[in-house]
Amino acid sequence: MKFEIDLDEYLLSVEVTHCEVVEPDYRCRDSDWDYYGYREMEFEVISGSVFDEDGNETELGRNGCAGVAEQYAEDIEDRLWTLIEKKREAA
């Protein structure tokens, strides 16, 4: 799944490569992960742009995308979960 993420001065094109949501199973006592459920995601920033104070756009390139993905990984993941949940609700 591909998404556009607007993050501060960055506009990122992000592809979710793995997304798993395991619902809680309160009958299962094998592990707390099974009991409480969990969700996990892997993503890749495919492309991106950065905007300066004047609104000028500059492409990030491969290394720039990797740097932004590392620096803002938690924020990107939070926004992706929000978009995925909205997409689920709409279906």
Coordinates of N, CA, C and O in Angstrom, one line a residue:
M1 N 0.8 -1.2 0.0 CA 0.0 0.0 0.0 C 0.9 1.2 0.0 O 1.9 1.3 0.7
K2 N 0.5 2.2 -0.8 CA 1.3 3.4 -0.9 C 0.5 4.6 -0.3 O -0.7 4.6 -0.5
F3 N 1.2 5.4 0.4 CA 0.6 6.6 1.1 C 1.4 7.8 0.9 O 2.6 7.7 0.7
E4 N 0.8 9.0 0.9 CA 1.5 10.3 0.9 C 1.4 10.8 2.4 O 0.3 10.9 2.9
I5 N 2.6 11.1 2.9 CA 2.6 11.6 4.3 C 3.2 13.0 4.3 O 4.2 13.3 3.7
D6 N 2.4 13.9 4.9 CA 2.9 15.3 5.1 C 3.4 15.5 6.5 O 2.7 15.4 7.4
L7 N 4.7 15.6 6.6 CA 5.4 15.6 7.9 C 6.3 16.8 8.0 O 7.3 16.9 7.4
D8 N 5.8 17.8 8.8 CA 6.6 19.1 9.0 C 6.9 19.7 7.6 O 5.9 19.9 6.9
E9 N 8.1 19.8 7.3 CA 8.5 20.4 6.0 C 8.7 19.4 4.9 O 9.1 19.7 3.8
Y10 N 8.4 18.1 5.2 CA 8.6 17.0 4.2 C 7.3 16.5 3.7 O 6.3 16.4 4.4
L11 N 7.3 16.2 2.4 CA 6.2 15.4 1.7 C 6.8 14.1 1.3 O 7.7 14.1 0.4
L12 N 6.3 13.0 1.8 CA 6.9 11.7 1.6 C 6.0 10.8 0.9 O 4.8 10.7 1.2
S13 N 6.5 10.0 0.0 CA 5.7 8.9 -0.6 C 6.3 7.6 0.1 O 7.4 7.3 0.0
V14 N 5.3 6.9 0.8 CA 5.7 5.8 1.6 C 5.0 4.6 1.2 O 3.8 4.6 0.9
E15 N 5.7 3.5 1.1 CA 5.1 2.2 0.8 C 5.2 1.3 2.0 O 6.2 1.1 2.6
V16 N 4.0 0.8 2.4 CA 4.0 -0.2 3.5 C 4.3 -1.6 2.9 O 3.5 -2.1 2.1
T17 N 5.4 -2.2 3.4 CA 5.8 -3.5 2.8 C 5.3 -4.6 3.7 O 5.2 -5.8 3.2
H18 N 4.9 -4.4 4.9 CA 4.4 -5.4 5.8 C 3.5 -4.8 6.9 O 3.9 -3.8 7.5
C19 N 2.3 -5.3 7.0 CA 1.4 -4.8 8.0 C 0.6 -6.0 8.6 O 0.0 -6.7 7.8
E20 N 0.7 -6.1 9.9 CA 0.0 -7.2 10.6 C -0.7 -6.7 11.8 O 0.0 -6.1 12.7
V21 N -1.9 -7.1 12.0 CA -2.7 -6.8 13.2 C -3.2 -8.1 13.7 O -4.0 -8.8 13.1
V22 N -2.8 -8.4 14.9 CA -3.3 -9.6 15.6 C -4.2 -9.2 16.8 O -3.7 -8.5 17.7
E23 N -5.4 -9.6 16.7 CA -6.4 -9.2 17.7 C -6.1 -10.0 19.0 O -5.6 -11.1 18.9
P24 N -6.5 -9.5 20.1 CA -6.2 -10.2 21.4 C -7.1 -11.5 21.5 O -8.2 -11.5 21.0
D25 N -6.5 -12.5 22.1 CA -7.1 -13.7 22.3 C -7.0 -14.0 23.8 O -6.0 -14.5 24.3
Y26 N -8.0 -13.6 24.6 CA -7.9 -13.7 26.0 C -8.0 -15.1 26.6 O -7.8 -15.3 27.8
R27 N -8.3 -16.1 25.7 CA -8.2 -17.5 26.1 C -6.8 -18.1 26.0 O -6.5 -19.1 26.7
C28 N -6.0 -17.4 25.2 CA -4.6 -18.0 25.0 C -3.7 -17.5 26.1 O -3.6 -16.3 26.4
R29 N -3.0 -18.4 26.7 CA -2.0 -18.1 27.8 C -0.6 -18.4 27.4 O 0.3 -18.4 28.2
D30 N -0.3 -18.6 26.0 CA 1.0 -18.9 25.6 C 2.0 -17.7 25.7 O 3.1 -17.9 26.1
S31 N 1.5 -16.6 25.5 CA 2.4 -15.4 25.6 C 1.5 -14.1 25.8 O 0.3 -14.1 25.4
D32 N 2.1 -13.1 26.3 CA 1.4 -11.9 26.5 C 1.0 -11.2 25.1 O 0.1 -10.5 25.0
W33 N 1.9 -11.5 24.1 CA 1.6 -11.0 22.8 C 0.3 -11.6 22.3 O -0.5 -10.9 21.7
D34 N 0.1 -12.9 22.4 CA -1.1 -13.5 22.0 C -2.3 -13.0 22.8 O -3.4 -12.8 22.3
Y35 N -2.1 -12.9 24.1 CA -3.2 -12.5 25.0 C -3.7 -11.1 24.7 O -4.9 -10.9 24.6
Y36 N -2.8 -10.2 24.6 CA -3.1 -8.8 24.4 C -3.3 -8.3 23.0 O -3.8 -7.3 22.7
G37 N -2.7 -9.1 22.1 CA -2.7 -8.8 20.7 C -1.6 -7.8 20.4 O -0.9 -7.3 21.3
Y38 N -1.3 -7.6 19.1 CA -0.2 -6.7 18.7 C -0.4 -6.3 17.3 O -1.2 -6.8 16.5
R39 N 0.3 -5.3 16.9 CA 0.4 -4.9 15.5 C 1.8 -4.5 15.1 O 2.5 -4.0 16.0
E40 N 2.2 -4.7 13.9 CA 3.5 -4.4 13.5 C 3.4 -3.9 12.0 O 2.5 -4.3 11.3
M41 N 4.4 -3.1 11.7 CA 4.5 -2.6 10.3 C 5.9 -2.3 9.9 O 6.8 -2.0 10.7
E42 N 6.1 -2.5 8.6 CA 7.4 -2.2 8.0 C 7.0 -1.3 6.8 O 6.1 -1.5 6.1
F43 N 7.8 -0.3 6.6 CA 7.6 0.6 5.5 C 8.9 1.1 4.9 O 10.0 1.0 5.5
E44 N 8.8 1.7 3.7 CA 9.9 2.2 3.0 C 9.5 3.6 2.5 O 8.5 3.7 1.8
V45 N 10.4 4.6 2.7 CA 10.1 5.9 2.1 C 10.7 5.8 0.6 O 11.9 5.7 0.4
I46 N 9.8 5.9 -0.3 CA 10.2 5.7 -1.7 C 10.8 7.0 -2.3 O 11.8 7.0 -3.0
S47 N 10.1 8.1 -2.0 CA 10.6 9.4 -2.5 C 10.1 10.5 -1.6 O 9.2 10.2 -0.7
G48 N 10.6 11.6 -1.7 CA 10.2 12.7 -0.8 C 10.8 14.0 -1.3 O 11.7 14.1 -2.1
S49 N 10.2 15.1 -0.8 CA 10.6 16.4 -1.0 C 10.6 17.2 0.3 O 9.9 16.9 1.2
V50 N 11.5 18.2 0.3 CA 11.6 19.1 1.5 C 11.3 20.5 1.0 O 11.7 20.9 -0.1
F51 N 10.5 21.2 1.8 CA 10.2 22.6 1.4 C 10.8 23.6 2.4 O 10.8 23.4 3.6
D52 N 11.4 24.6 1.8 CA 12.1 25.6 2.7 C 11.1 26.7 3.1 O 9.9 26.6 2.8
E53 N 11.5 27.7 3.8 CA 10.6 28.7 4.4 C 9.9 29.5 3.3 O 8.8 30.0 3.5
D54 N 10.5 29.6 2.1 CA 9.8 30.3 1.0 C 8.9 29.4 0.1 O 8.3 29.8 -0.9
G55 N 8.8 28.1 0.5 CA 8.0 27.2 -0.3 C 8.7 26.5 -1.4 O 8.0 25.8 -2.2
N56 N 10.0 26.7 -1.5 CA 10.7 26.0 -2.6 C 10.9 24.6 -2.3 O 11.3 24.2 -1.2
E57 N 10.7 23.7 -3.3 CA 10.7 22.3 -3.2 C 12.1 21.7 -3.6 O 12.6 22.1 -4.7
T58 N 12.6 20.8 -2.9 CA 13.9 20.1 -3.2 C 13.7 18.6 -3.0 O 13.2 18.2 -2.0
E59 N 14.0 17.8 -4.0 CA 13.9 16.4 -3.9 C 14.9 15.9 -2.9 O 16.1 16.4 -2.8
L60 N 14.6 14.9 -2.1 CA 15.4 14.4 -1.1 C 16.5 13.4 -1.6 O 17.6 13.3 -1.1
G61 N 16.2 12.6 -2.6 CA 17.1 11.6 -3.1 C 17.1 10.4 -2.1 O 16.4 10.4 -1.1
R62 N 17.8 9.4 -2.5 CA 17.8 8.1 -1.8 C 18.3 8.3 -0.4 O 17.7 7.8 0.6
N63 N 19.5 8.9 -0.2 CA 20.1 9.1 1.1 C 19.2 10.0 2.0 O 19.1 9.8 3.2
G64 N 18.6 11.0 1.4 CA 17.7 11.9 2.1 C 16.5 11.2 2.6 O 16.1 11.4 3.8
C65 N 15.9 10.4 1.8 CA 14.7 9.6 2.2 C 15.1 8.7 3.3 O 14.3 8.5 4.3
A66 N 16.2 8.0 3.2 CA 16.7 7.1 4.3 C 16.9 7.9 5.6 O 16.5 7.4 6.7
G67 N 17.5 9.0 5.5 CA 17.7 9.8 6.7 C 16.4 10.3 7.4 O 16.2 10.2 8.6
V68 N 15.5 10.7 6.6 CA 14.2 11.2 7.1 C 13.4 10.0 7.7 O 12.8 10.1 8.8
A69 N 13.5 8.8 7.0 CA 12.8 7.6 7.5 C 13.4 7.2 8.9 O 12.6 6.8 9.8
E70 N 14.7 7.3 9.0 CA 15.3 7.0 10.3 C 14.9 8.0 11.4 O 14.6 7.6 12.5
Q71 N 15.0 9.2 11.1 CA 14.8 10.3 12.1 C 13.4 10.4 12.5 O 13.1 10.6 13.7
Y72 N 12.4 10.2 11.6 CA 11.0 10.4 11.9 C 10.2 9.0 11.9 O 9.0 9.0 11.6
A73 N 10.9 7.9 12.1 CA 10.2 6.6 12.0 C 9.0 6.5 12.8 O 7.9 6.0 12.3
E74 N 9.0 6.9 14.0 CA 7.8 6.8 14.9 C 6.7 7.7 14.4 O 5.5 7.2 14.4
D75 N 7.0 8.9 14.0 CA 5.9 9.8 13.5 C 5.3 9.3 12.2 O 4.1 9.3 12.0
I76 N 6.2 8.8 11.3 CA 5.7 8.2 10.1 C 4.8 7.0 10.3 O 3.7 6.9 9.8
E77 N 5.2 6.1 11.2 CA 4.4 4.9 11.6 C 3.1 5.3 12.2 O 2.0 4.7 11.8
D78 N 3.1 6.3 13.1 CA 1.8 6.7 13.7 C 0.9 7.3 12.6 O -0.3 6.9 12.7
R79 N 1.4 8.0 11.7 CA 0.5 8.6 10.7 C 0.0 7.5 9.7 O -1.1 7.5 9.3
L80 N 0.9 6.5 9.4 CA 0.4 5.4 8.6 C -0.7 4.6 9.3 O -1.6 4.2 8.6
W81 N -0.5 4.3 10.6 CA -1.6 3.6 11.3 C -2.9 4.3 11.2 O -4.0 3.7 11.0
T82 N -2.8 5.6 11.4 CA -4.0 6.5 11.3 C -4.7 6.3 9.9 O -5.9 6.1 9.8
L83 N -3.9 6.4 8.9 CA -4.4 6.3 7.5 C -5.0 4.9 7.2 O -6.0 4.7 6.6
I84 N -4.3 3.9 7.7 CA -4.8 2.5 7.5 C -6.1 2.3 8.3 O -7.0 1.6 7.7
E85 N -6.2 2.8 9.5 CA -7.4 2.6 10.2 C -8.6 3.4 9.6 O -9.7 2.8 9.5
K86 N -8.3 4.5 9.0 CA -9.4 5.3 8.3 C -9.8 4.5 7.0 O -11.0 4.4 6.7
K87 N -8.8 3.9 6.4 CA -9.1 3.1 5.2 C -10.0 1.9 5.5 O -10.9 1.5 4.8
R88 N -9.7 1.2 6.7 CA -10.4 0.1 7.1 C -11.9 0.5 7.4 O -12.8 -0.3 7.1
E89 N -12.0 1.6 8.1 CA -13.4 2.1 8.5 C -14.2 2.4 7.3 O -15.4 2.2 7.3
A90 N -13.6 2.9 6.2 CA -14.3 3.3 5.0 C -14.7 2.1 4.2 O -15.7 2.1 3.5
A91 N -14.1 1.0 4.4 CA -14.4 -0.3 3.6 C -15.6 -1.0 4.2 O -16.1 -0.8 5.2

